[in-house]
């Protein structure tokens, strides 16, 4: 894997991020965090970077948990549909379409 060292700016602070992800991806992540932190601080003139980071972490964690719940619901629905199809196949309600076609 390629190791990247990328300089990013978040809340007027420069950080060097080392990672295996492509530089463009690291920059995209930093831009996302920077935007979230600026949004959090836009309504509070006394907002410290630490306060912003904690609030952003909570917001991103909430987004993550919501997406996990959606994914779990989706996975459950797919599992139910698959089980229903398997039951129909086992009961002979559906089968090989080619076996019913007369040539």
GROMACS .gro file of C-alpha atoms in nm, residues 80-96 100:
model
   18
   80UNK     CA    1  -3.678  -1.174   0.482
   81UNK     CA    2  -3.724  -1.159   0.103
   82UNK     CA    3  -3.455  -1.423   0.052
   83UNK     CA    4  -3.614  -1.654   0.309
   84UNK     CA    5  -3.957  -1.606   0.147
   85UNK     CA    6  -3.814  -1.699  -0.194
   86UNK     CA    7  -3.636  -2.003  -0.050
   87UNK     CA    8  -3.961  -2.118   0.112
   88UNK     CA    9  -4.148  -2.074  -0.216
   89UNK     CA   10  -3.882  -2.277  -0.398
   90UNK     CA   11  -3.892  -2.551  -0.136
   91UNK     CA   12  -4.272  -2.567  -0.153
   92UNK     CA   13  -4.265  -2.583  -0.530
   93UNK     CA   14  -4.459  -2.259  -0.566
   94UNK     CA   15  -4.189  -2.123  -0.794
   95UNK     CA   16  -3.934  -2.314  -0.987
   96UNK     CA   17  -3.723  -2.336  -1.293
  100UNK     CA   18  -4.234  -2.530  -1.788
   0.00000   0.00000   0.00000
